[in-house]
């Protein structure tokens, strides 16, 4: 692409508005991430504009290194229109990928406590940096927090196939068995797997990506942002109101998941009502001013009696339900992937009581129903869960 400068080597991932590819810059011989936006998303150029604004105002702050960096950009023409492509540094596995536990109880895979606290602290500092510039990310979730890769420019194609598994392609056909039309791809490519990557290529540093929902606080989006429902604040669900405070809510949910391995407010069918019900169950009843809005979702907040006490219980349950398999009558943990020993906590490990109290104290301050009463990012990073020893 771009007159042969960028050579596509593998597929890194995809989302609703873009697909990311692993490429080699033949000018510099660096491995880069090449993100191709859909034609519709390319018209607005939201992410590119926001990252340019960020660079213009970063003022040499070292926290800028923990945010995706645009190295180059260009456009291509396709049957569906014009597509913006931009190049950035290659990110490693996302927190969501590391915690993914198909076929197991959610939470059976989770980060080592020291690593979880370190990465969560870095993420909180990055959010603090963004908010200091008047920027809200709008989509803080475990999928958009990556571990940075190091020393990968030396990889050959054979190394890439060994570390990420060889690309698997499958042709695209219509339901009737015919060839797909000109607007569809000729084939699909399975994304790379990071489960086999050697630990020596994975750092303990976060990289925050996907600024497609980001906005300036002085110009908030009138209809909210597309944050996945499990990470949406109550005002974002009920009023479509996105601010720095909805970022703090999403940050809190993400930090909890880093430590626990499972979402704090789970939604099995993606229903806002499910998430609101979980909020009431775990955090207690919202302020009376919001009762009518909650009750429109058939949530009986008046009979709630948890008073937020279940938040501590959720934390103390971490590690209690880890799934195990039985071999000859002996309970042993389910098989772990090669990367697991580097980043994951051993099955059955409980949260120390002192740490549980510190994490509960933090989340009680950041998961306040009233947006302006949530702890701001600059005060969040000073809490004992980040600074203490457990």
PDB file of C-alpha atoms in Angstrom, residues 25 100 129 238 313 320 334 361 381:
ATOM      1  CA  UNK A  25       7.334  -0.143   6.511  1.00  0.00           C
ATOM      2  CA  UNK A 100     -10.784 -14.120  27.724  1.00  0.00           C
ATOM      3  CA  UNK A 129      -3.415  13.463  31.131  1.00  0.00           C
ATOM      4  CA  UNK A 238     -30.405   7.290  30.875  1.00  0.00           C
ATOM      5  CA  UNK A 313     -18.402  -8.735  48.396  1.00  0.00           C
ATOM      6  CA  UNK A 320     -13.417 -18.098  44.739  1.00  0.00           C
ATOM      7  CA  UNK A 334      -7.529 -25.869  33.477  1.00  0.00           C
ATOM      8  CA  UNK A 361     -12.587   2.341  48.948  1.00  0.00           C
ATOM      9  CA  UNK A 381      -4.005   7.883  41.026  1.00  0.00           C
TER      10      UNK A 381
END
